Amino acid sequence: MEKLKIEGGRPLSGTIKVSGAKNSAVALIPATILADTPTVIEGLPDISDVQTLKELLEEIGGDVSFDDGEMYVNPENMVAMPLPNGRVKKLRASYYLMGAMLGKFKKAAIGLPGGCHLGPRPIDQHIKGFEALGAKVTNEQGALYLRADELTGARIYLDVVSVGATINIMLAAVRAKGQTIIENAAKEPEIIDVATLLTNMGAKIKGAGTNVIRIDGVDELKGTRHTIIPDRIEAGTYMILGAAAGHGVTIENVIPLHMESLIAKMREMGVPIEVGDEEIHIGKADTLQSIDIKTLVYPGFPTDLQQPMTSLMTKIQGTAMVTDTIYSARFKHIDELKRMNANIKTEGRSAIVYGPSNLQGARVKASDLRAGAALVIAGLMADGITEVTGLEHIDRGYSDLIEKLTGLGANIWREAMTEEELEQVKNA
Ligand code: EPU
């Protein structure tokens, strides 16, 4: 096992290129199951979640290759193989195999998903959708078994606005008989990306990106070629990092429209930002004003950027409050930031940041993906050396992190963990 070491305090500058969106990738790859002929997806990020999904498609009989961001999937020999254990537990998004396999084979058996621990993350709305389409869903020893004689379109109102449930129901409904209407659907850009792929395969989907999606089922889907959208959370992470430790950082391969809530909040803090067609430049701010943040569903401020933003907020003049309305316990990075001399208090769903603090390098642990991003940013801001363990979380979502940050002038490297550290991880 390895840890990340970061020498803080170096001024970062230059250009950093954003990879394809993780949260699109993890849905687009399962979506290839639904076609009867091969699909190619271009621009995929080189992250462990993509690798795990590739292996899962191979496990069910797919012929898959992945090279230089391009994945080829031939689904012709795929079968409805049960996947109750093993790799499916590694990532939360393995739940998209439920919708895709149910849509294609009318049955699926998938272990309940793993992924980041951010408080309760039920999938009741996914199940409600599958059942409305005619599937029988049972939980047998930690795996969901879905079976349907036939899938029939239905009107489904989501009680909670959920990205995963919206996409999963879309996957299950594209080959169902008749029309499905998803009401109170999520509007995230990743949903539009998946709908674009499915539409190019021959699906009939209207309204993706609004809160009502209409899907007219079709009998068959054909493979296609698709280019994934840029990762707005990775872009946001680097924008925040630019403000935290940069002396002029340009982020390339961005859709600025996807970044509006972050741009607005960072400008409110006093960060100079220039927005181009496909790039965003972050200038250096000498002092940062205090702001409050409340995470909301898209286009509100994304919960996935709340943790990285907290690291930046340790530089503000005054007090700021971060409230996460999406996840009740996405604050595991706070104790680690406190080890680095941050002054932060948590109260229920909120964190109150008292700034400014001079962060100090420390040994810290990434408990989840975006906590990892927050700690990398804090490490770049801090005096001295920061060591981050829990790299497996960061590797799930940030493609070529070390290369990208080294390109900005950061001193960041991986190192094998000592025997003593490995022992501590084992006993934790
Ligand atoms: N929820 C339910 N029931 C459900 C589904 C969701 O109560 O059936 C609740 C959740 O507990 C949560 C809220 O609804 O409180 C929103 O959850 P959502 O379903 O939208 O989240 P998700 O689809 O599981 C995706 C991203 C997350 C991101 C959220 C919110 C993927 C693979 N994951 O998760 O990304 O935080 O949307 O935007 O797309 C990350 O990238 O670090 C990450 C965790």
Short mmCIF file of C-alpha atoms and ligand atoms in Angstrom, two decimals:
data_model
loop_
_atom_site.label_atom_id
_atom_site.label_comp_id
_atom_site.label_asym_id
_atom_site.label_seq_id
_atom_site.Cartn_x
_atom_site.Cartn_y
_atom_site.Cartn_z
CA MET A 1 0.00 0.00 0.00
CA GLU A 2 1.11 3.52 -0.72
CA LYS A 3 0.65 6.96 0.78
CA LEU A 4 0.82 10.37 -0.84
CA LYS A 5 3.43 12.88 0.28
CA ILE A 6 3.04 16.57 -0.43
CA GLU A 7 5.47 19.39 0.20
CA GLY A 8 3.23 22.38 0.85
CA GLY A 9 3.72 26.06 0.27
CA ARG A 10 5.04 25.93 -3.29
CA PRO A 11 3.40 28.44 -5.63
CA LEU A 12 1.53 26.59 -8.36
CA SER A 13 1.00 27.95 -11.84
CA GLY A 14 0.32 26.78 -15.37
CA THR A 15 -2.33 24.71 -17.08
CA ILE A 16 -4.14 21.57 -15.98
CA LYS A 17 -6.38 19.47 -18.21
CA VAL A 18 -9.58 17.92 -16.89
CA SER A 19 -10.37 14.27 -17.71
CA GLY A 20 -13.71 12.69 -18.60
CA ALA A 21 -16.42 12.73 -15.93
CA LYS A 22 -16.21 9.88 -13.42
CA ASN A 23 -19.90 10.05 -12.60
CA SER A 24 -20.80 9.83 -16.30
CA ALA A 25 -18.26 7.09 -16.95
CA VAL A 26 -19.68 4.82 -14.27
CA ALA A 27 -23.10 4.99 -15.95
CA LEU A 28 -22.01 5.07 -19.61
CA ILE A 29 -19.99 1.85 -19.25
CA PRO A 30 -22.93 -0.22 -17.88
CA ALA A 31 -25.17 1.41 -20.53
CA THR A 32 -23.16 -0.35 -23.25
CA ILE A 33 -24.77 -3.62 -22.09
CA LEU A 34 -28.10 -2.41 -23.47
CA ALA A 35 -26.96 -2.39 -27.11
CA ASP A 36 -26.81 -5.49 -29.28
CA THR A 37 -23.64 -4.39 -31.10
CA PRO A 38 -20.31 -2.80 -30.01
CA THR A 39 -19.99 0.69 -28.51
CA VAL A 40 -16.90 2.87 -28.19
CA ILE A 41 -16.65 5.52 -25.46
CA GLU A 42 -13.93 8.13 -25.87
CA GLY A 43 -12.26 10.30 -23.23
CA LEU A 44 -12.78 8.04 -20.21
CA PRO A 45 -10.71 8.89 -17.14
CA ASP A 46 -7.96 6.49 -16.09
CA ILE A 47 -9.37 5.75 -12.62
CA SER A 48 -9.94 2.55 -10.69
CA ASP A 49 -13.77 2.78 -10.92
CA VAL A 50 -13.48 2.57 -14.74
CA GLN A 51 -11.09 -0.38 -14.45
CA THR A 52 -13.45 -2.20 -12.05
CA LEU A 53 -16.42 -1.70 -14.38
CA LYS A 54 -14.37 -2.98 -17.32
CA GLU A 55 -13.63 -6.14 -15.34
CA LEU A 56 -17.32 -6.49 -14.39
CA LEU A 57 -18.38 -6.29 -18.06
CA GLU A 58 -15.79 -8.96 -18.85
CA GLU A 59 -17.14 -11.09 -16.02
CA ILE A 60 -20.56 -11.18 -17.69
CA GLY A 61 -19.04 -12.14 -21.05
CA GLY A 62 -18.30 -8.76 -22.65
CA ASP A 63 -15.38 -8.36 -25.01
CA VAL A 64 -13.82 -5.15 -23.66
CA SER A 65 -10.64 -3.24 -24.35
CA PHE A 66 -9.50 0.02 -22.76
CA ASP A 67 -6.59 2.00 -24.09
CA ASP A 68 -5.71 5.69 -23.97
CA GLY A 69 -9.13 6.68 -22.61
CA GLU A 70 -11.05 4.76 -25.27
CA MET A 71 -13.17 1.79 -24.27
CA TYR A 72 -14.54 -0.70 -26.79
CA VAL A 73 -17.35 -2.93 -25.54
CA ASN A 74 -18.81 -5.77 -27.57
CA PRO A 75 -21.89 -6.99 -25.68
CA GLU A 76 -22.80 -9.84 -28.09
CA ASN A 77 -21.76 -12.67 -25.74
CA MET A 78 -22.91 -11.06 -22.50
CA VAL A 79 -25.18 -13.10 -20.23
CA ALA A 80 -27.22 -12.27 -17.14
CA MET A 81 -24.57 -13.64 -14.81
CA PRO A 82 -25.33 -12.99 -11.12
CA LEU A 83 -22.78 -10.65 -9.50
CA PRO A 84 -23.65 -10.91 -5.80
CA ASN A 85 -20.10 -10.42 -4.45
CA GLY A 86 -16.57 -9.44 -5.34
CA ARG A 87 -15.87 -6.45 -7.56
CA VAL A 88 -19.41 -5.02 -7.39
CA LYS A 89 -18.76 -4.12 -3.77
CA LYS A 90 -15.85 -1.88 -4.70
CA LEU A 91 -17.92 0.94 -6.12
CA ARG A 92 -21.29 2.41 -5.41
CA ALA A 93 -22.09 2.90 -9.08
CA SER A 94 -22.20 -0.86 -9.64
CA TYR A 95 -25.92 -0.24 -9.03
CA TYR A 96 -26.12 0.86 -12.68
CA LEU A 97 -25.57 -2.79 -13.63
CA MET A 98 -29.03 -3.41 -12.13
CA GLY A 99 -30.82 -1.04 -14.51
CA ALA A 100 -28.75 -2.02 -17.55
CA MET A 101 -28.98 -5.79 -17.02
CA LEU A 102 -32.65 -5.63 -16.11
CA GLY A 103 -33.30 -3.56 -19.27
CA LYS A 104 -31.41 -6.02 -21.47
CA PHE A 105 -32.00 -9.45 -19.91
CA LYS A 106 -35.11 -8.79 -17.77
CA LYS A 107 -33.13 -10.04 -14.82
CA ALA A 108 -30.11 -9.11 -12.70
CA ALA A 109 -28.51 -10.11 -9.41
CA ILE A 110 -26.14 -7.49 -8.07
CA GLY A 111 -24.49 -7.15 -4.64
CA LEU A 112 -25.55 -4.07 -2.74
CA PRO A 113 -23.14 -1.26 -3.64
CA GLY A 114 -19.99 -0.08 -1.83
CA GLY A 115 -18.41 3.35 -2.40
CA CYS A 116 -17.83 6.31 -0.12
CA HIS A 117 -19.40 6.35 3.35
CA LEU A 118 -21.18 9.67 3.55
CA GLY A 119 -24.02 8.74 5.88
CA PRO A 120 -27.06 6.68 4.87
CA ARG A 121 -27.23 6.17 1.09
CA PRO A 122 -30.38 4.16 0.41
CA ILE A 123 -31.42 3.02 -3.08
CA ASP A 124 -35.13 2.78 -2.36
CA GLN A 125 -35.98 5.13 -5.26
CA HIS A 126 -34.10 2.92 -7.73
CA ILE A 127 -36.08 -0.07 -6.48
CA LYS A 128 -39.36 1.85 -6.58
CA GLY A 129 -38.63 2.59 -10.26
CA PHE A 130 -37.71 -0.99 -11.16
CA GLU A 131 -40.86 -2.28 -9.45
CA ALA A 132 -43.04 0.27 -11.24
CA LEU A 133 -41.66 -1.08 -14.53
CA GLY A 134 -42.79 -4.57 -13.54
CA ALA A 135 -39.71 -6.10 -11.88
CA LYS A 136 -39.89 -8.18 -8.75
CA VAL A 137 -37.07 -7.13 -6.45
CA THR A 138 -35.84 -9.21 -3.52
CA ASN A 139 -32.90 -8.81 -1.19
CA GLU A 140 -31.15 -12.13 -0.73
CA GLN A 141 -28.12 -12.13 1.55
CA GLY A 142 -26.91 -8.66 0.66
CA ALA A 143 -27.60 -8.88 -3.08
CA LEU A 144 -30.60 -7.54 -4.97
CA TYR A 145 -32.33 -9.99 -7.30
CA LEU A 146 -34.43 -8.38 -10.01
CA ARG A 147 -36.70 -10.40 -12.26
CA ALA A 148 -39.38 -9.41 -14.77
CA ASP A 149 -41.40 -11.34 -17.35
CA GLU A 150 -41.78 -8.11 -19.19
CA LEU A 151 -40.90 -4.48 -18.47
CA THR A 152 -43.73 -2.04 -19.11
CA GLY A 153 -43.44 1.75 -19.12
CA ALA A 154 -44.82 3.55 -16.06
CA ARG A 155 -45.14 7.00 -14.50
CA ILE A 156 -42.61 7.21 -11.66
CA TYR A 157 -42.42 10.11 -9.21
CA LEU A 158 -39.12 10.22 -7.33
CA ASP A 159 -39.67 11.10 -3.67
CA VAL A 160 -36.04 12.24 -3.47
CA VAL A 161 -34.21 13.94 -6.33
CA SER A 162 -31.61 11.28 -7.08
CA VAL A 163 -28.98 11.17 -9.81
CA GLY A 164 -28.54 7.41 -9.46
CA ALA A 165 -32.26 6.58 -9.47
CA THR A 166 -32.91 8.85 -12.48
CA ILE A 167 -30.18 7.20 -14.55
CA ASN A 168 -30.96 3.67 -13.36
CA ILE A 169 -34.65 3.99 -14.25
CA MET A 170 -33.69 5.43 -17.65
CA LEU A 171 -31.44 2.40 -18.26
CA ALA A 172 -34.18 -0.05 -17.31
CA ALA A 173 -36.87 1.79 -19.29
CA VAL A 174 -35.25 2.34 -22.71
CA ARG A 175 -36.12 -1.18 -23.88
CA ALA A 176 -39.40 -1.50 -21.94
CA LYS A 177 -42.78 -1.64 -23.67
CA GLY A 178 -44.50 1.73 -23.89
CA GLN A 179 -43.80 5.07 -22.24
CA THR A 180 -42.04 5.76 -18.96
CA ILE A 181 -42.24 9.17 -17.35
CA ILE A 182 -39.78 10.05 -14.57
CA GLU A 183 -41.10 12.97 -12.52
CA ASN A 184 -38.97 14.97 -10.07
CA ALA A 185 -35.94 13.66 -11.97
CA ALA A 186 -32.43 14.90 -11.21
CA LYS A 187 -30.97 17.39 -13.72
CA GLU A 188 -27.21 16.80 -13.44
CA PRO A 189 -25.13 17.06 -16.66
CA GLU A 190 -24.17 13.38 -16.28
CA ILE A 191 -27.84 12.46 -16.84
CA ILE A 192 -27.83 14.33 -20.15
CA ASP A 193 -24.59 12.57 -21.11
CA VAL A 194 -26.09 9.12 -20.50
CA ALA A 195 -29.29 10.12 -22.34
CA THR A 196 -27.16 11.28 -25.29
CA LEU A 197 -25.39 7.92 -25.49
CA LEU A 198 -28.68 6.01 -25.26
CA THR A 199 -30.34 8.26 -27.85
CA ASN A 200 -27.45 7.66 -30.25
CA MET A 201 -27.98 3.93 -29.69
CA GLY A 202 -31.59 4.38 -30.84
CA ALA A 203 -33.42 5.10 -27.58
CA LYS A 204 -36.23 7.67 -27.51
CA ILE A 205 -35.67 10.01 -24.55
CA LYS A 206 -37.04 13.53 -24.12
CA GLY A 207 -36.41 15.98 -21.31
CA ALA A 208 -33.07 14.77 -19.88
CA GLY A 209 -31.68 17.73 -17.93
CA THR A 210 -35.18 18.82 -16.84
CA ASN A 211 -37.22 17.39 -13.99
CA VAL A 212 -39.53 15.38 -16.25
CA ILE A 213 -37.99 12.74 -18.51
CA ARG A 214 -40.11 10.84 -21.04
CA ILE A 215 -38.85 7.57 -22.46
CA ASP A 216 -40.59 5.67 -25.25
CA GLY A 217 -39.34 2.09 -25.12
CA VAL A 218 -37.76 0.56 -28.24
CA ASP A 219 -37.17 -3.10 -29.14
CA GLU A 220 -33.48 -2.87 -29.83
CA LEU A 221 -30.47 -0.61 -29.40
CA LYS A 222 -27.36 -0.53 -31.57
CA GLY A 223 -23.82 0.29 -30.47
CA THR A 224 -22.44 3.73 -31.20
CA ARG A 225 -19.43 6.01 -30.60
CA HIS A 226 -19.66 8.53 -27.76
CA THR A 227 -17.39 11.20 -26.28
CA ILE A 228 -17.82 11.70 -22.55
CA ILE A 229 -18.29 15.15 -20.99
CA PRO A 230 -15.48 16.70 -18.88
CA ASP A 231 -15.55 16.03 -15.15
CA ARG A 232 -17.09 19.10 -13.48
CA ILE A 233 -16.07 17.88 -10.02
CA GLU A 234 -12.45 17.36 -11.05
CA ALA A 235 -12.54 20.80 -12.74
CA GLY A 236 -13.99 22.30 -9.57
CA THR A 237 -11.35 20.60 -7.43
CA TYR A 238 -8.59 22.20 -9.53
CA MET A 239 -10.32 25.59 -9.52
CA ILE A 240 -10.39 25.47 -5.72
CA LEU A 241 -6.81 24.22 -5.63
CA GLY A 242 -5.83 27.12 -7.92
CA ALA A 243 -7.34 29.61 -5.47
CA ALA A 244 -5.79 27.82 -2.48
CA ALA A 245 -2.20 27.49 -3.67
CA GLY A 246 -1.99 29.03 -7.13
CA HIS A 247 -0.36 32.05 -8.67
CA GLY A 248 -2.39 31.82 -11.88
CA VAL A 249 -3.82 28.43 -12.88
CA THR A 250 -5.76 27.68 -16.07
CA ILE A 251 -8.12 24.72 -16.12
CA GLU A 252 -8.70 23.29 -19.60
CA ASN A 253 -11.43 21.05 -20.98
CA VAL A 254 -14.24 22.53 -18.91
CA ILE A 255 -17.87 23.30 -19.71
CA PRO A 256 -18.17 26.63 -17.83
CA LEU A 257 -21.98 26.35 -17.67
CA HIS A 258 -21.52 23.31 -15.39
CA MET A 259 -19.38 25.38 -13.03
CA GLU A 260 -21.71 28.35 -12.46
CA SER A 261 -22.48 27.79 -8.79
CA LEU A 262 -18.79 27.34 -7.95
CA ILE A 263 -17.72 30.34 -10.04
CA ALA A 264 -20.33 32.50 -8.28
CA LYS A 265 -19.21 31.38 -4.83
CA MET A 266 -15.51 31.77 -5.56
CA ARG A 267 -16.07 35.26 -6.97
CA GLU A 268 -18.02 36.11 -3.81
CA MET A 269 -14.90 35.09 -1.86
CA GLY A 270 -12.85 37.49 -3.96
CA VAL A 271 -11.06 35.01 -6.23
CA PRO A 272 -10.31 36.56 -9.65
CA ILE A 273 -11.79 34.26 -12.31
CA GLU A 274 -11.76 34.58 -16.09
CA VAL A 275 -14.09 32.32 -18.02
CA GLY A 276 -13.33 31.28 -21.61
CA ASP A 277 -15.22 28.94 -23.95
CA GLU A 278 -13.64 25.74 -22.65
CA GLU A 279 -11.23 26.99 -20.01
CA ILE A 280 -11.29 28.85 -16.72
CA HIS A 281 -8.43 30.92 -15.34
CA ILE A 282 -8.05 31.28 -11.59
CA GLY A 283 -6.00 34.27 -10.46
CA LYS A 284 -4.35 34.81 -7.09
CA ALA A 285 -6.40 36.43 -4.35
CA ASP A 286 -4.44 37.96 -1.50
CA THR A 287 -7.28 37.76 0.98
CA LEU A 288 -10.49 35.72 0.87
CA GLN A 289 -13.82 37.05 2.10
CA SER A 290 -16.07 34.94 4.26
CA ILE A 291 -18.96 33.16 2.48
CA ASP A 292 -21.52 30.50 3.40
CA ILE A 293 -22.22 27.43 1.30
CA LYS A 294 -25.22 25.17 1.17
CA THR A 295 -25.04 22.09 -1.06
CA LEU A 296 -28.05 21.47 -3.28
CA VAL A 297 -29.01 19.33 -6.25
CA TYR A 298 -27.79 20.63 -9.64
CA PRO A 299 -27.55 23.47 -10.57
CA GLY A 300 -27.00 24.30 -6.89
CA PHE A 301 -23.62 24.01 -5.19
CA PRO A 302 -22.47 20.36 -5.54
CA THR A 303 -21.99 18.28 -2.42
CA ASP A 304 -18.93 16.74 -4.11
CA LEU A 305 -17.13 20.10 -3.92
CA GLN A 306 -18.12 20.90 -0.36
CA GLN A 307 -15.12 19.06 1.11
CA PRO A 308 -12.44 20.60 -1.17
CA MET A 309 -14.05 24.02 -0.60
CA THR A 310 -13.71 23.62 3.17
CA SER A 311 -9.93 23.41 2.79
CA LEU A 312 -9.89 26.69 0.85
CA MET A 313 -12.17 28.29 3.45
CA THR A 314 -9.50 27.88 6.13
CA LYS A 315 -7.89 30.94 4.43
CA ILE A 316 -10.87 33.26 4.76
CA GLN A 317 -10.96 36.36 6.92
CA GLY A 318 -13.70 35.60 9.43
CA THR A 319 -16.24 32.83 9.87
CA ALA A 320 -17.96 30.73 7.22
CA MET A 321 -20.56 28.01 7.32
CA VAL A 322 -20.80 24.93 5.07
CA THR A 323 -24.12 23.06 5.16
CA ASP A 324 -24.58 19.75 3.34
CA THR A 325 -28.26 19.15 2.60
CA ILE A 326 -27.54 16.06 0.47
CA TYR A 327 -25.47 13.89 2.84
CA SER A 328 -25.74 14.03 6.60
CA ALA A 329 -22.22 12.83 7.41
CA ARG A 330 -19.91 14.14 4.71
CA PHE A 331 -17.60 15.73 7.25
CA LYS A 332 -14.93 13.10 7.89
CA HIS A 333 -12.30 15.41 6.39
CA ILE A 334 -12.86 17.95 9.17
CA ASP A 335 -11.00 16.03 11.90
CA GLU A 336 -8.10 15.60 9.50
CA LEU A 337 -8.07 19.31 8.63
CA LYS A 338 -8.04 20.03 12.35
CA ARG A 339 -4.89 17.92 12.66
CA MET A 340 -3.41 20.36 10.17
CA ASN A 341 -4.27 23.32 12.44
CA ALA A 342 -7.61 24.29 10.90
CA ASN A 343 -10.17 25.78 13.26
CA ILE A 344 -13.49 24.14 12.34
CA LYS A 345 -16.50 23.04 14.37
CA THR A 346 -19.21 20.68 13.13
CA GLU A 347 -22.82 21.03 14.21
CA GLY A 348 -25.24 18.54 12.69
CA ARG A 349 -25.18 18.97 8.94
CA SER A 350 -22.99 22.08 9.10
CA ALA A 351 -19.33 22.90 9.55
CA ILE A 352 -18.29 26.31 10.82
CA VAL A 353 -14.87 27.42 9.66
CA TYR A 354 -13.01 30.08 11.65
CA GLY A 355 -10.32 31.63 9.49
CA PRO A 356 -7.67 32.38 8.63
CA SER A 357 -5.49 29.47 9.82
CA ASN A 358 -1.94 28.66 8.84
CA LEU A 359 -2.20 25.01 7.90
CA GLN A 360 0.66 22.76 9.00
CA GLY A 361 1.74 19.52 7.32
CA ALA A 362 0.54 16.41 9.17
CA ARG A 363 -0.25 12.72 8.74
CA VAL A 364 -3.88 12.50 7.63
CA LYS A 365 -6.25 9.91 6.26
CA ALA A 366 -8.63 10.18 3.31
CA SER A 367 -11.85 8.50 4.40
CA ASP A 368 -13.57 8.99 1.04
CA LEU A 369 -12.86 10.34 -2.43
CA ARG A 370 -13.60 14.04 -1.97
CA ALA A 371 -12.16 14.04 1.56
CA GLY A 372 -8.99 12.91 -0.20
CA ALA A 373 -9.20 15.84 -2.62
CA ALA A 374 -9.73 18.22 0.33
CA LEU A 375 -6.62 16.88 2.05
CA VAL A 376 -4.48 17.15 -1.09
CA ILE A 377 -5.51 20.81 -1.39
CA ALA A 378 -4.79 21.38 2.31
CA GLY A 379 -1.42 19.67 1.91
CA LEU A 380 -0.51 22.01 -0.95
CA MET A 381 -1.49 25.01 1.21
CA ALA A 382 0.29 23.85 4.38
CA ASP A 383 3.78 24.51 5.70
CA GLY A 384 5.93 21.38 5.63
CA ILE A 385 5.15 17.86 4.53
CA THR A 386 1.69 16.27 4.57
CA GLU A 387 1.21 12.51 4.30
CA VAL A 388 -2.16 11.28 3.05
CA THR A 389 -3.19 7.63 3.45
CA GLY A 390 -6.38 6.08 2.07
CA LEU A 391 -5.15 6.60 -1.49
CA GLU A 392 -7.47 3.92 -2.81
CA HIS A 393 -10.30 6.45 -2.43
CA ILE A 394 -8.48 9.15 -4.40
CA ASP A 395 -7.52 6.63 -7.12
CA ARG A 396 -11.22 5.89 -7.64
CA GLY A 397 -11.85 9.36 -8.99
CA TYR A 398 -8.80 11.46 -9.94
CA SER A 399 -7.02 10.50 -13.14
CA ASP A 400 -3.22 11.13 -13.24
CA LEU A 401 -3.36 13.31 -10.12
CA ILE A 402 0.38 13.35 -9.45
CA GLU A 403 1.32 14.06 -13.07
CA LYS A 404 -1.25 16.86 -13.30
CA LEU A 405 -0.16 18.56 -10.07
CA THR A 406 3.53 18.11 -10.81
CA GLY A 407 2.83 19.93 -14.07
CA LEU A 408 1.74 22.96 -11.99
CA GLY A 409 4.97 22.86 -9.99
CA ALA A 410 3.76 20.85 -6.99
CA ASN A 411 6.11 18.52 -5.16
CA ILE A 412 3.88 15.48 -4.64
CA TRP A 413 4.78 11.81 -4.80
CA ARG A 414 3.70 8.31 -3.75
CA GLU A 415 5.67 6.32 -1.25
CA ALA A 416 5.30 2.80 0.15
CA MET A 417 3.73 2.74 3.62
CA THR A 418 5.96 1.58 6.48
CA GLU A 419 5.28 -1.72 8.35
CA GLU A 420 4.08 0.33 11.32
CA GLU A 421 1.65 2.33 9.17
CA LEU A 422 0.31 -0.84 7.54
CA GLU A 423 -0.27 -2.28 11.00
CA GLN A 424 -2.19 0.88 12.01
CA VAL A 425 -4.41 0.60 8.90
CA LYS A 426 -5.10 -3.07 9.71
CA ASN A 427 -6.13 -2.23 13.26
CA ALA A 428 -8.20 0.84 12.36
N1 EPU B 1 -31.35 8.94 -1.88
C1 EPU B 1 -32.38 8.26 -1.29
N2 EPU B 1 -32.90 7.17 -1.94
C2 EPU B 1 -32.43 6.74 -3.13
C3 EPU B 1 -31.38 7.43 -3.73
C4 EPU B 1 -30.86 8.54 -3.08
O1 EPU B 1 -32.83 8.61 -0.20
O2 EPU B 1 -32.95 5.75 -3.66
C5 EPU B 1 -30.79 10.13 -1.23
C6 EPU B 1 -29.30 9.94 -0.88
O3 EPU B 1 -29.13 9.29 0.34
C7 EPU B 1 -28.79 11.35 -0.89
C8 EPU B 1 -29.63 12.02 -1.98
O4 EPU B 1 -30.79 11.19 -2.14
O5 EPU B 1 -29.08 11.96 0.33
C9 EPU B 1 -28.95 12.19 -3.31
O6 EPU B 1 -28.42 10.95 -3.73
P1 EPU B 1 -28.18 10.58 -5.25
O7 EPU B 1 -28.93 9.34 -5.55
O8 EPU B 1 -28.40 11.76 -6.12
O9 EPU B 1 -26.65 10.21 -5.22
P2 EPU B 1 -25.95 9.08 -6.02
O10 EPU B 1 -26.56 8.96 -7.37
O11 EPU B 1 -25.82 7.86 -5.21
C10 EPU B 1 -24.27 10.66 -7.22
C11 EPU B 1 -22.79 10.75 -7.32
C12 EPU B 1 -22.22 11.26 -6.01
C13 EPU B 1 -22.85 12.59 -5.69
C14 EPU B 1 -24.37 12.49 -5.68
C15 EPU B 1 -25.08 13.80 -5.46
C16 EPU B 1 -22.33 8.92 -8.81
C17 EPU B 1 -21.75 7.58 -9.01
N3 EPU B 1 -22.26 9.42 -7.60
O12 EPU B 1 -24.51 9.72 -6.19
O13 EPU B 1 -20.84 11.41 -6.24
O14 EPU B 1 -22.40 13.02 -4.44
O15 EPU B 1 -24.83 11.93 -6.92
O16 EPU B 1 -24.74 14.69 -6.45
O17 EPU B 1 -22.82 9.54 -9.74
C18 EPU B 1 -18.57 11.55 -5.70
O18 EPU B 1 -18.35 11.69 -6.90
O19 EPU B 1 -17.69 11.72 -4.81
C19 EPU B 1 -19.92 11.17 -5.27
C20 EPU B 1 -20.16 10.68 -4.06
#
